[in-house]
CSV table of C-alpha atoms in Angstrom, one decimal:
chain,number,residue,atom,x,y,z
A,20,MET,CA,88.7,-237.6,-148.9
A,21,ILE,CA,91.4,-234.9,-149.0
A,22,TYR,CA,89.8,-233.2,-146.6
A,23,LEU,CA,90.0,-236.5,-144.4
A,24,ILE,CA,93.9,-236.4,-145.5
A,25,ILE,CA,94.2,-232.9,-144.8
A,26,SER,CA,92.3,-233.0,-141.5
A,27,LEU,CA,94.3,-236.2,-140.2
A,28,VAL,CA,97.6,-233.8,-141.0
A,29,LEU,CA,95.8,-231.1,-138.4
A,30,ILE,CA,95.3,-233.3,-135.8
A,31,PHE,CA,98.8,-235.2,-135.8
A,32,LEU,CA,100.3,-230.9,-135.5
A,33,PHE,CA,97.7,-230.3,-133.3
A,34,SER,CA,98.5,-233.3,-131.1
A,35,ILE,CA,102.4,-232.7,-131.8
A,36,GLN,CA,101.8,-228.8,-130.7
A,37,THR,CA,100.3,-229.4,-127.6
A,38,ALA,CA,101.8,-232.8,-126.5
A,39,PHE,CA,105.5,-232.5,-127.1
A,40,LEU,CA,106.5,-229.1,-128.8
A,41,GLU,CA,107.6,-228.2,-125.5
A,42,ILE,CA,110.9,-230.4,-125.5
A,43,PHE,CA,111.9,-228.6,-128.4
A,44,SER,CA,111.5,-225.2,-126.7
A,45,PHE,CA,114.4,-222.9,-126.9
A,46,GLY,CA,114.9,-219.7,-125.1
A,47,GLY,CA,111.1,-220.6,-123.3
A,48,VAL,CA,109.9,-220.3,-127.0
A,49,THR,CA,108.7,-223.1,-129.0
A,50,PRO,CA,107.5,-223.0,-132.8
A,51,ASP,CA,104.2,-222.2,-133.9
A,52,LEU,CA,103.4,-225.2,-136.4
A,53,ILE,CA,99.6,-223.8,-137.2
A,54,LEU,CA,100.8,-220.7,-138.3
A,55,ILE,CA,103.5,-222.3,-140.8
A,56,ILE,CA,100.5,-224.3,-142.0
A,57,VAL,CA,98.5,-221.4,-142.2
A,58,VAL,CA,100.4,-219.7,-144.3
A,59,TYR,CA,101.6,-222.7,-146.6
A,60,CYS,CA,97.9,-223.1,-147.0
A,61,GLY,CA,97.5,-219.7,-148.0
A,62,ILE,CA,100.1,-219.5,-150.7
A,63,ASN,CA,99.0,-223.1,-152.2
A,64,PHE,CA,95.8,-223.8,-151.6
A,65,THR,CA,93.0,-222.4,-153.7
A,66,LYS,CA,91.3,-218.8,-152.6
A,67,ASN,CA,88.3,-220.3,-150.4
A,68,ASN,CA,90.1,-223.1,-149.3
A,69,GLY,CA,93.2,-221.3,-148.0
A,70,ILE,CA,91.2,-218.8,-146.0
A,71,GLY,CA,88.5,-221.3,-144.7
A,72,LEU,CA,91.3,-223.9,-143.5
A,73,SER,CA,93.0,-220.5,-141.9
A,74,VAL,CA,90.0,-219.5,-139.8
A,75,LEU,CA,89.3,-223.1,-139.0
A,76,VAL,CA,92.7,-223.6,-137.7
A,77,GLY,CA,92.7,-220.4,-136.0
A,78,PHE,CA,89.9,-221.4,-134.2
A,79,ILE,CA,90.7,-224.9,-133.1
A,80,GLN,CA,94.0,-223.2,-132.0
A,81,ASP,CA,91.8,-221.0,-129.5
A,82,CYS,CA,90.2,-223.6,-128.0
A,83,LEU,CA,93.0,-225.4,-127.5
A,84,SER,CA,95.0,-222.5,-125.3
A,85,GLY,CA,94.1,-220.2,-122.8
A,86,SER,CA,94.1,-216.8,-124.7
A,87,ILE,CA,90.8,-215.4,-125.1
A,88,LEU,CA,88.8,-217.0,-128.0
A,89,GLY,CA,89.0,-214.9,-131.0
A,90,VAL,CA,92.4,-213.9,-131.1
A,91,ASN,CA,94.1,-216.9,-133.1
A,92,THR,CA,91.4,-216.8,-135.5
A,93,LEU,CA,91.6,-213.3,-136.3
A,94,SER,CA,95.5,-213.7,-136.7
A,95,LYS,CA,95.3,-216.4,-139.0
A,96,GLY,CA,92.0,-215.6,-140.7
A,97,LEU,CA,94.2,-212.1,-141.5
A,98,VAL,CA,97.1,-214.1,-142.9
A,99,GLY,CA,95.4,-216.5,-144.6
A,100,ILE,CA,93.0,-213.7,-146.3
A,101,PHE,CA,96.8,-212.0,-146.9
A,102,PHE,CA,98.1,-214.9,-148.8
A,103,SER,CA,94.9,-215.6,-150.5
A,104,ALA,CA,94.5,-212.5,-151.4
A,105,LEU,CA,98.0,-211.9,-152.8
A,106,LYS,CA,99.6,-214.9,-154.2
A,107,ASP,CA,99.0,-213.9,-157.5
A,108,LYS,CA,100.8,-211.0,-157.0
A,109,ILE,CA,103.6,-212.1,-155.0
A,110,ILE,CA,105.9,-215.3,-155.7
A,111,VAL,CA,106.8,-217.1,-152.3
A,112,GLU,CA,109.0,-219.9,-153.4
A,113,GLY,CA,112.5,-220.6,-152.2
A,114,ILE,CA,114.2,-220.5,-149.2
A,115,LEU,CA,114.4,-216.6,-149.3
A,116,ALA,CA,110.8,-216.1,-149.7
A,117,VAL,CA,109.8,-218.8,-147.5
A,118,SER,CA,111.9,-216.9,-144.7
A,119,PHE,CA,110.6,-213.5,-145.5
A,120,PHE,CA,107.0,-214.4,-145.3
A,121,THR,CA,107.1,-217.0,-142.4
A,122,PHE,CA,109.1,-214.4,-140.2
A,123,CYS,CA,106.4,-211.2,-141.2
A,124,THR,CA,103.5,-213.1,-140.1
A,125,SER,CA,105.6,-215.0,-136.6
A,126,LEU,CA,106.3,-211.0,-135.9
A,127,PHE,CA,102.3,-210.3,-136.9
A,128,ASP,CA,100.5,-213.7,-135.2
A,129,GLY,CA,102.7,-212.1,-132.2
A,130,MET,CA,101.7,-208.1,-132.1
A,131,ILE,CA,97.8,-209.4,-132.6
A,132,TYR,CA,98.3,-211.3,-129.3
A,133,PHE,CA,100.2,-208.8,-127.7
A,134,ILE,CA,97.6,-206.2,-128.7
A,135,ALA,CA,94.4,-208.1,-127.8
A,136,MET,CA,96.0,-209.3,-124.5
A,137,THR,CA,96.8,-205.4,-123.6
A,138,SER,CA,94.0,-203.6,-124.9
A,139,LEU,CA,91.0,-206.6,-123.9
A,140,LEU,CA,92.4,-208.0,-120.8
A,141,GLY,CA,94.8,-205.3,-119.6
A,142,ALA,CA,97.8,-207.5,-119.1
A,143,GLN,CA,100.7,-206.2,-118.5
A,144,PHE,CA,103.9,-207.7,-120.2
A,145,LYS,CA,107.3,-206.2,-119.6
A,146,ALA,CA,108.0,-204.6,-123.3
A,147,ASP,CA,111.2,-205.7,-123.9
A,148,PHE,CA,111.1,-209.3,-123.3
A,149,PHE,CA,108.1,-209.5,-125.1
A,150,PHE,CA,109.4,-208.5,-128.6
A,151,ALA,CA,112.6,-209.8,-127.6
A,152,GLN,CA,110.8,-213.5,-127.4
A,153,ILE,CA,108.5,-212.5,-130.6
A,154,LEU,CA,112.1,-212.4,-132.8
A,155,LEU,CA,113.2,-215.3,-131.2
A,156,PHE,CA,109.5,-216.8,-132.4
A,157,ALA,CA,109.7,-215.4,-136.0
A,158,VAL,CA,113.3,-216.8,-136.4
A,159,TYR,CA,112.4,-219.9,-134.4
A,160,ASN,CA,109.2,-220.2,-137.1
A,161,VAL,CA,111.4,-219.4,-140.1
A,162,VAL,CA,114.0,-222.8,-139.3
A,163,THR,CA,110.7,-225.0,-138.7
A,164,GLY,CA,108.7,-223.6,-141.7
A,165,LEU,CA,111.4,-224.5,-143.8
A,166,PHE,CA,111.3,-227.8,-142.7
A,167,LEU,CA,107.8,-228.6,-142.5
A,168,PHE,CA,107.7,-226.4,-146.7
A,169,TYR,CA,110.0,-228.9,-147.6
A,170,ILE,CA,107.9,-232.1,-146.0
A,171,LEU,CA,104.5,-230.7,-147.5
A,172,ASP,CA,105.8,-230.0,-151.0
A,173,LEU,CA,107.1,-233.9,-150.8
A,174,SER,CA,103.5,-234.5,-150.6
A,175,ARG,CA,102.0,-231.9,-153.1
A,176,PRO,CA,102.8,-233.8,-156.5
A,177,TRP,CA,100.7,-236.8,-154.7
A,178,VAL,CA,97.6,-234.8,-153.7
A,179,HIS,CA,97.7,-233.5,-156.8
A,180,ARG,CA,97.7,-236.6,-158.8
A,181,ARG,CA,95.0,-238.1,-156.5
A,182,PHE,CA,92.9,-235.0,-155.9
A,183,PRO,CA,93.2,-232.6,-159.1
A,184,ASN,CA,92.7,-228.6,-158.4
A,185,GLN,CA,90.3,-229.5,-155.6
A,186,VAL,CA,92.3,-228.0,-153.0
A,187,PHE,CA,95.5,-227.2,-154.0
A,188,GLN,CA,96.3,-225.0,-156.7
A,189,PRO,CA,97.3,-225.9,-160.1
A,190,ILE,CA,101.3,-226.0,-160.4
B,19,MET,CA,123.1,-328.4,-140.6
B,20,THR,CA,122.2,-328.2,-144.2
B,21,VAL,CA,121.4,-324.7,-144.1
B,22,ASN,CA,124.7,-323.7,-142.2
B,23,ILE,CA,126.9,-325.6,-144.7
B,24,ARG,CA,125.1,-323.3,-147.6
B,25,TYR,CA,125.6,-320.7,-145.6
B,26,GLU,CA,129.1,-321.1,-145.0
B,27,LYS,CA,129.6,-321.9,-148.7
B,28,SER,CA,128.1,-318.8,-150.0
B,29,ASN,CA,130.1,-317.0,-147.2
B,30,LEU,CA,133.2,-317.9,-148.6
B,31,PHE,CA,133.3,-316.1,-152.3
B,32,PHE,CA,129.8,-315.1,-153.6
B,33,GLU,CA,128.8,-312.6,-150.0
B,34,SER,CA,132.9,-311.3,-149.8
B,35,ALA,CA,133.0,-310.3,-153.0
B,36,VAL,CA,129.4,-308.5,-152.7
B,37,GLY,CA,130.7,-307.1,-149.9
B,38,LEU,CA,133.5,-306.2,-151.3
B,39,PHE,CA,132.4,-304.4,-154.6
B,40,PHE,CA,129.3,-303.1,-152.2
B,41,SER,CA,130.9,-302.3,-149.1
B,42,PRO,CA,132.8,-298.7,-150.6
B,43,ILE,CA,129.7,-297.9,-152.3
B,44,GLN,CA,127.1,-298.9,-149.5
B,45,SER,CA,130.0,-296.8,-147.2
B,46,LEU,CA,129.8,-294.1,-149.5
B,47,PHE,CA,126.1,-294.1,-150.2
B,48,THR,CA,125.2,-294.2,-146.0
B,49,SER,CA,128.2,-291.6,-145.6
B,50,SER,CA,126.4,-289.7,-148.2
B,51,VAL,CA,122.7,-290.2,-146.5
B,52,ASN,CA,123.8,-289.7,-143.2
B,53,SER,CA,125.3,-286.7,-144.6
B,54,ILE,CA,122.5,-285.5,-146.3
B,55,SER,CA,119.9,-286.8,-143.5
B,56,ASP,CA,122.6,-284.5,-140.8
B,57,VAL,CA,122.1,-281.6,-143.0
B,58,PHE,CA,118.5,-282.4,-143.3
B,59,GLY,CA,118.6,-282.4,-139.7
B,60,HIS,CA,120.5,-279.9,-138.5
B,61,TYR,CA,119.0,-277.3,-141.4
B,62,LEU,CA,115.5,-278.5,-139.8
B,63,PHE,CA,116.5,-278.1,-136.2
B,64,LEU,CA,117.8,-274.8,-137.2
B,65,VAL,CA,114.8,-273.7,-138.9
B,66,ARG,CA,113.2,-274.6,-135.3
B,67,THR,CA,115.7,-273.3,-133.4
B,68,SER,CA,115.0,-269.6,-135.8
B,69,LYS,CA,111.8,-270.1,-135.5
B,70,GLU,CA,112.4,-270.5,-131.6
B,71,ASN,CA,115.4,-267.8,-131.5
B,72,GLU,CA,112.5,-265.5,-133.0
B,73,ARG,CA,109.5,-266.4,-130.6
B,74,LEU,CA,112.3,-265.8,-127.8
B,75,ILE,CA,113.5,-262.5,-129.3
B,76,LEU,CA,109.1,-261.3,-129.2
B,77,GLU,CA,109.2,-263.1,-125.9
B,78,VAL,CA,112.3,-260.5,-124.2
B,79,GLU,CA,110.8,-258.0,-126.1
B,80,ARG,CA,107.4,-258.5,-124.8
B,81,LEU,CA,108.7,-258.9,-120.8
B,82,LEU,CA,111.0,-256.2,-121.4
B,83,ASN,CA,108.2,-253.8,-122.5
B,84,LYS,CA,105.9,-255.4,-119.5
B,85,ASN,CA,109.0,-254.7,-117.5
B,86,ASN,CA,108.9,-250.9,-118.6
B,87,GLU,CA,105.3,-251.0,-118.5
B,88,LEU,CA,105.5,-252.0,-114.5
B,89,VAL,CA,108.5,-249.4,-113.3
B,90,GLU,CA,106.5,-246.7,-115.5
B,91,LYS,CA,103.1,-248.0,-113.5
B,92,ASN,CA,105.3,-248.3,-110.2
B,93,LYS,CA,107.1,-244.6,-110.3
B,94,TYR,CA,103.5,-243.1,-111.2
B,95,LEU,CA,102.4,-244.5,-108.4
B,96,GLU,CA,105.4,-243.7,-106.1
B,97,ARG,CA,104.4,-240.0,-107.4
B,98,VAL,CA,101.3,-240.0,-106.5
B,99,ARG,CA,101.7,-241.7,-102.8
B,100,ILE,CA,104.1,-238.8,-102.4
B,101,LEU,CA,101.8,-236.3,-103.9
B,102,THR,CA,98.4,-237.6,-102.3
B,103,ALA,CA,100.0,-238.3,-98.9
B,104,TYR,CA,101.1,-234.7,-98.1
B,105,PHE,CA,97.6,-233.5,-98.9
B,106,LYS,CA,95.8,-235.9,-96.7
B,107,LYS,CA,97.8,-234.8,-93.7
B,108,LYS,CA,95.8,-231.2,-94.8
B,109,GLU,CA,92.5,-232.7,-94.6
B,110,LYS,CA,91.8,-231.7,-98.0
B,111,ILE,CA,89.5,-233.7,-100.9
B,112,ILE,CA,91.7,-234.2,-103.9
B,113,ILE,CA,91.4,-235.9,-106.8
B,114,THR,CA,95.1,-236.5,-109.0
B,115,ALA,CA,95.1,-236.1,-112.7
B,116,LYS,CA,97.5,-236.4,-115.2
B,117,VAL,CA,99.1,-233.6,-117.6
B,118,ILE,CA,97.5,-234.7,-121.5
B,119,GLY,CA,99.0,-231.6,-123.4
B,120,ARG,CA,99.9,-227.9,-123.0
B,121,ASP,CA,99.0,-224.8,-124.4
B,122,ALA,CA,98.7,-224.7,-128.3
B,123,THR,CA,100.1,-221.3,-128.4
B,124,GLN,CA,103.8,-220.0,-127.7
B,125,TRP,CA,102.2,-217.0,-125.7
B,126,SER,CA,99.5,-217.9,-122.9
B,127,LYS,CA,100.7,-220.5,-120.1
B,128,MET,CA,97.8,-223.3,-119.5
B,129,LEU,CA,97.9,-226.9,-119.2
B,130,PHE,CA,95.5,-230.1,-120.0
B,131,LEU,CA,94.3,-232.2,-117.4
B,132,ASP,CA,92.6,-235.4,-118.3
B,133,LYS,CA,89.8,-234.9,-115.8
B,134,GLY,CA,86.8,-233.1,-115.9
B,135,THR,CA,83.4,-232.4,-114.2
B,136,ASN,CA,82.9,-236.1,-114.5
B,137,ASP,CA,85.1,-236.2,-111.8
B,138,ASN,CA,83.7,-233.4,-110.2
B,139,VAL,CA,86.3,-231.0,-111.6
B,140,LYS,CA,84.8,-226.9,-112.2
B,141,LYS,CA,85.9,-224.1,-112.7
B,142,ASN,CA,88.7,-222.0,-110.0
B,143,LEU,CA,89.4,-225.2,-108.8
B,144,VAL,CA,92.9,-224.8,-107.6
B,145,VAL,CA,96.1,-227.2,-109.1
B,146,MET,CA,98.9,-227.9,-107.0
B,147,THR,CA,101.9,-230.5,-106.4
B,148,ASP,CA,103.3,-231.2,-102.9
B,149,ALA,CA,105.9,-228.1,-103.9
B,150,GLY,CA,102.7,-225.8,-104.5
B,151,VAL,CA,100.6,-223.8,-106.2
B,152,VAL,CA,100.6,-225.0,-109.9
B,153,GLY,CA,97.4,-222.6,-110.8
B,154,HIS,CA,93.7,-223.0,-111.2
B,155,VAL,CA,91.0,-224.2,-113.4
B,156,ILE,CA,89.5,-222.2,-115.9
B,157,HIS,CA,87.7,-224.6,-117.9
B,158,SER,CA,86.3,-227.7,-117.4
B,159,SER,CA,84.6,-229.8,-120.0
B,160,LEU,CA,83.3,-233.7,-119.9
B,161,ASP,CA,86.7,-235.8,-119.8
B,162,SER,CA,89.5,-232.7,-119.5
B,163,SER,CA,90.1,-229.6,-117.9
B,164,LYS,CA,92.1,-226.4,-119.1
B,165,VAL,CA,94.5,-225.0,-116.0
B,166,LEU,CA,96.0,-221.4,-116.3
B,167,LEU,CA,99.5,-221.4,-115.0
B,168,ILE,CA,100.8,-219.0,-111.9
B,169,THR,CA,102.9,-217.6,-114.5
B,170,ASP,CA,100.3,-216.8,-117.2
B,171,SER,CA,100.2,-213.1,-117.5
B,172,ARG,CA,96.6,-213.1,-116.9
B,173,SER,CA,97.5,-214.7,-113.1
B,174,ALA,CA,97.2,-213.0,-110.3
B,175,ILE,CA,96.8,-214.6,-106.5
B,176,ASP,CA,96.7,-212.4,-103.5
B,177,SER,CA,99.9,-213.3,-101.5
B,178,VAL,CA,101.7,-212.6,-98.4
B,179,PHE,CA,105.4,-213.1,-97.6
B,180,GLN,CA,105.7,-216.1,-94.9
B,181,ASN,CA,107.7,-214.5,-92.5
B,182,THR,CA,107.2,-211.0,-92.4
B,183,ARG,CA,103.7,-211.2,-93.5
B,184,GLU,CA,103.6,-208.4,-95.9
B,185,PRO,CA,100.7,-208.4,-98.6
B,186,GLY,CA,101.4,-208.4,-102.1
B,187,VAL,CA,99.9,-209.9,-105.2
B,188,THR,CA,101.7,-211.9,-107.2
B,189,VAL,CA,101.3,-212.1,-111.1
B,190,GLY,CA,102.7,-214.2,-113.7
B,191,THR,CA,105.1,-212.4,-116.2
B,192,GLY,CA,104.4,-215.3,-119.1
B,193,GLU,CA,108.4,-216.2,-118.6
B,194,GLY,CA,108.3,-218.5,-116.4
B,195,MET,CA,108.6,-216.6,-113.8
B,196,CYS,CA,106.5,-214.4,-110.9
B,197,GLU,CA,106.5,-211.0,-110.0
B,198,THR,CA,104.8,-210.0,-106.9
B,199,LYS,CA,103.4,-206.5,-107.0
B,200,PHE,CA,102.6,-203.8,-104.6
B,201,VAL,CA,104.7,-204.3,-101.9
B,202,ALA,CA,105.4,-201.3,-100.0
B,203,ILE,CA,108.9,-199.9,-101.2
B,204,ASP,CA,109.8,-200.1,-97.1
B,205,ALA,CA,109.0,-203.8,-96.6
B,206,VAL,CA,111.9,-205.6,-95.5
B,207,VAL,CA,111.9,-208.6,-98.3
B,208,LYS,CA,115.3,-210.6,-98.7
B,209,LEU,CA,116.0,-212.8,-101.1
B,210,GLY,CA,114.9,-216.6,-101.0
B,211,ASP,CA,111.8,-215.5,-98.7
B,212,LYS,CA,108.7,-217.5,-99.5
B,213,VAL,CA,105.7,-216.5,-100.8
B,214,VAL,CA,102.4,-217.8,-99.7
B,215,SER,CA,99.0,-217.3,-100.7
B,216,SER,CA,97.1,-215.5,-98.8
B,217,GLY,CA,93.7,-216.5,-98.7
B,218,LEU,CA,91.8,-213.3,-99.9
B,219,GLY,CA,90.4,-213.5,-103.6
B,220,GLY,CA,88.2,-216.5,-103.1
B,221,VAL,CA,90.0,-219.1,-105.5
B,222,PHE,CA,93.3,-220.2,-103.8
B,223,PRO,CA,93.2,-221.0,-100.0
B,224,LYS,CA,95.3,-219.4,-97.5
B,225,GLY,CA,99.1,-220.3,-96.6
B,226,LEU,CA,99.7,-222.6,-100.4
B,227,MET,CA,103.5,-222.2,-101.2
B,228,ILE,CA,103.5,-219.9,-104.3
B,229,GLY,CA,107.6,-219.8,-104.6
B,230,SER,CA,110.3,-218.1,-103.4
B,231,VAL,CA,112.1,-214.2,-103.9
B,232,VAL,CA,114.8,-214.2,-106.7
B,233,ASP,CA,115.7,-210.4,-107.4
B,234,ILE,CA,114.6,-207.4,-105.7
B,235,VAL,CA,114.6,-204.1,-107.3
B,236,LYS,CA,114.2,-200.9,-105.7
B,237,LYS,CA,113.7,-197.4,-107.2
B,238,LYS,CA,113.6,-194.5,-105.2
B,239,GLN,CA,111.0,-192.7,-106.7
B,240,ASP,CA,108.8,-195.6,-106.8
B,241,LEU,CA,105.8,-196.8,-104.5
B,242,PHE,CA,106.4,-200.1,-104.8
B,243,GLN,CA,109.5,-202.9,-104.9
B,244,ASN,CA,109.7,-204.8,-107.8
B,245,ILE,CA,109.9,-208.5,-106.9
B,246,THR,CA,110.5,-211.6,-108.8
B,247,ILE,CA,109.4,-214.9,-107.5
B,248,THR,CA,110.6,-217.9,-108.9
B,249,PRO,CA,107.7,-220.9,-108.6
B,250,SER,CA,108.1,-223.9,-105.9
B,251,VAL,CA,106.9,-226.0,-109.1
B,252,ASN,CA,108.6,-226.9,-111.8
B,253,LEU,CA,106.1,-225.9,-114.2
B,254,SER,CA,107.6,-227.3,-117.5
B,255,HIS,CA,108.3,-231.1,-115.9
B,256,LEU,CA,104.9,-231.8,-114.8
B,257,GLU,CA,103.2,-234.8,-115.1
B,258,GLU,CA,100.8,-235.2,-112.0
B,259,VAL,CA,98.8,-232.5,-110.1
B,260,VAL,CA,96.4,-232.6,-107.4
B,261,ILE,CA,93.0,-230.4,-107.9
B,262,ILE,CA,91.5,-229.5,-104.5
B,263,LEU,CA,87.8,-230.2,-104.8
B,264,GLU,CA,87.7,-229.5,-101.2
B,265,ASP,CA,89.8,-227.8,-98.3
B,266,LYS,CA,88.2,-229.2,-95.1
B,267,GLY,CA,90.7,-228.0,-92.9
B,268,ASP,CA,93.4,-225.1,-91.9
B,269,THR,CA,96.2,-225.1,-93.9
């Protein structure tokens, strides 16, 4: 049942991402809801679930994008592994910590794409423009991430009560 | 006769007394009953009115919704009519498609269309509007297809300047604009010049409008000019596009 709920949430987020997030584009940049979800799941899910879900949503995002297959699987998977492996050693709570890690993962995600596209496909970007876009992308993700984290945190106690220790780590 | 006498006698006292006694009560009772009956009548009437009102509100909402649907359908058909009229003149076999989604990532520029292999849409077909080139199909499934926009950094179209016929390659910059590369430094290019596809490369037929020049940078030490092109199609507000299935005539 919890997996069905997670699937529905993901379908909802993917639909928003592909259907009308363009409306909220700022300077040609739109936030990456999937990346934010990966950060959230990496931090709050149990280890295997966090990594598994990160790779899965990365793969779905690859299928729903025009970039080469595997770029998002790689970047999201690495983000998931990072948070799943280090969540016992780092504390990601509060606005500052969430903002910092969302910002860093957004930069990382953008860089992975940049490296993959330039090295594998020979795509040519204007470096100054691209890095400015990555920075704006990271800032936009931070703002959206704080909101999304707040919404997801609201539902977390309910999930805990209904499905104790199935997906989320114990609070 | 007997009856009449009796009637007249009783009418004199008893009836008057009873009438006198009961008439205020009767009057009060009657008026009360009438009031109550009025209240009930009006209440019930109001209930009916309220129900009628609710029904009418729903009906108005339904009709407004229907009207909205018809307006949308009308606008859609009008857009499709304009779109297809342009291509019918050009003797192309086309199919119209709706834009149903955009790229799931920030970085690549792509559209999802609602037509796929069921409608003979296949890889490398050209996607356009009446304003110009949108991109080409890079993947097609049964009921949907992916279109790589001309502004994507992986898109490249062999092109020429419409007036001077100077050749170049128009590539996407990933930022909503295109660049025409490999235009010789001594080639005459002016702001506003139109860029069209050259027909080379095998994907885009000759003469399709790509965009117009908005910026030219010439450096003496370079071999080529840096020419920025703005696409003729507003790629951020696309609702319907045309997929060219077959090009029967010259463009």
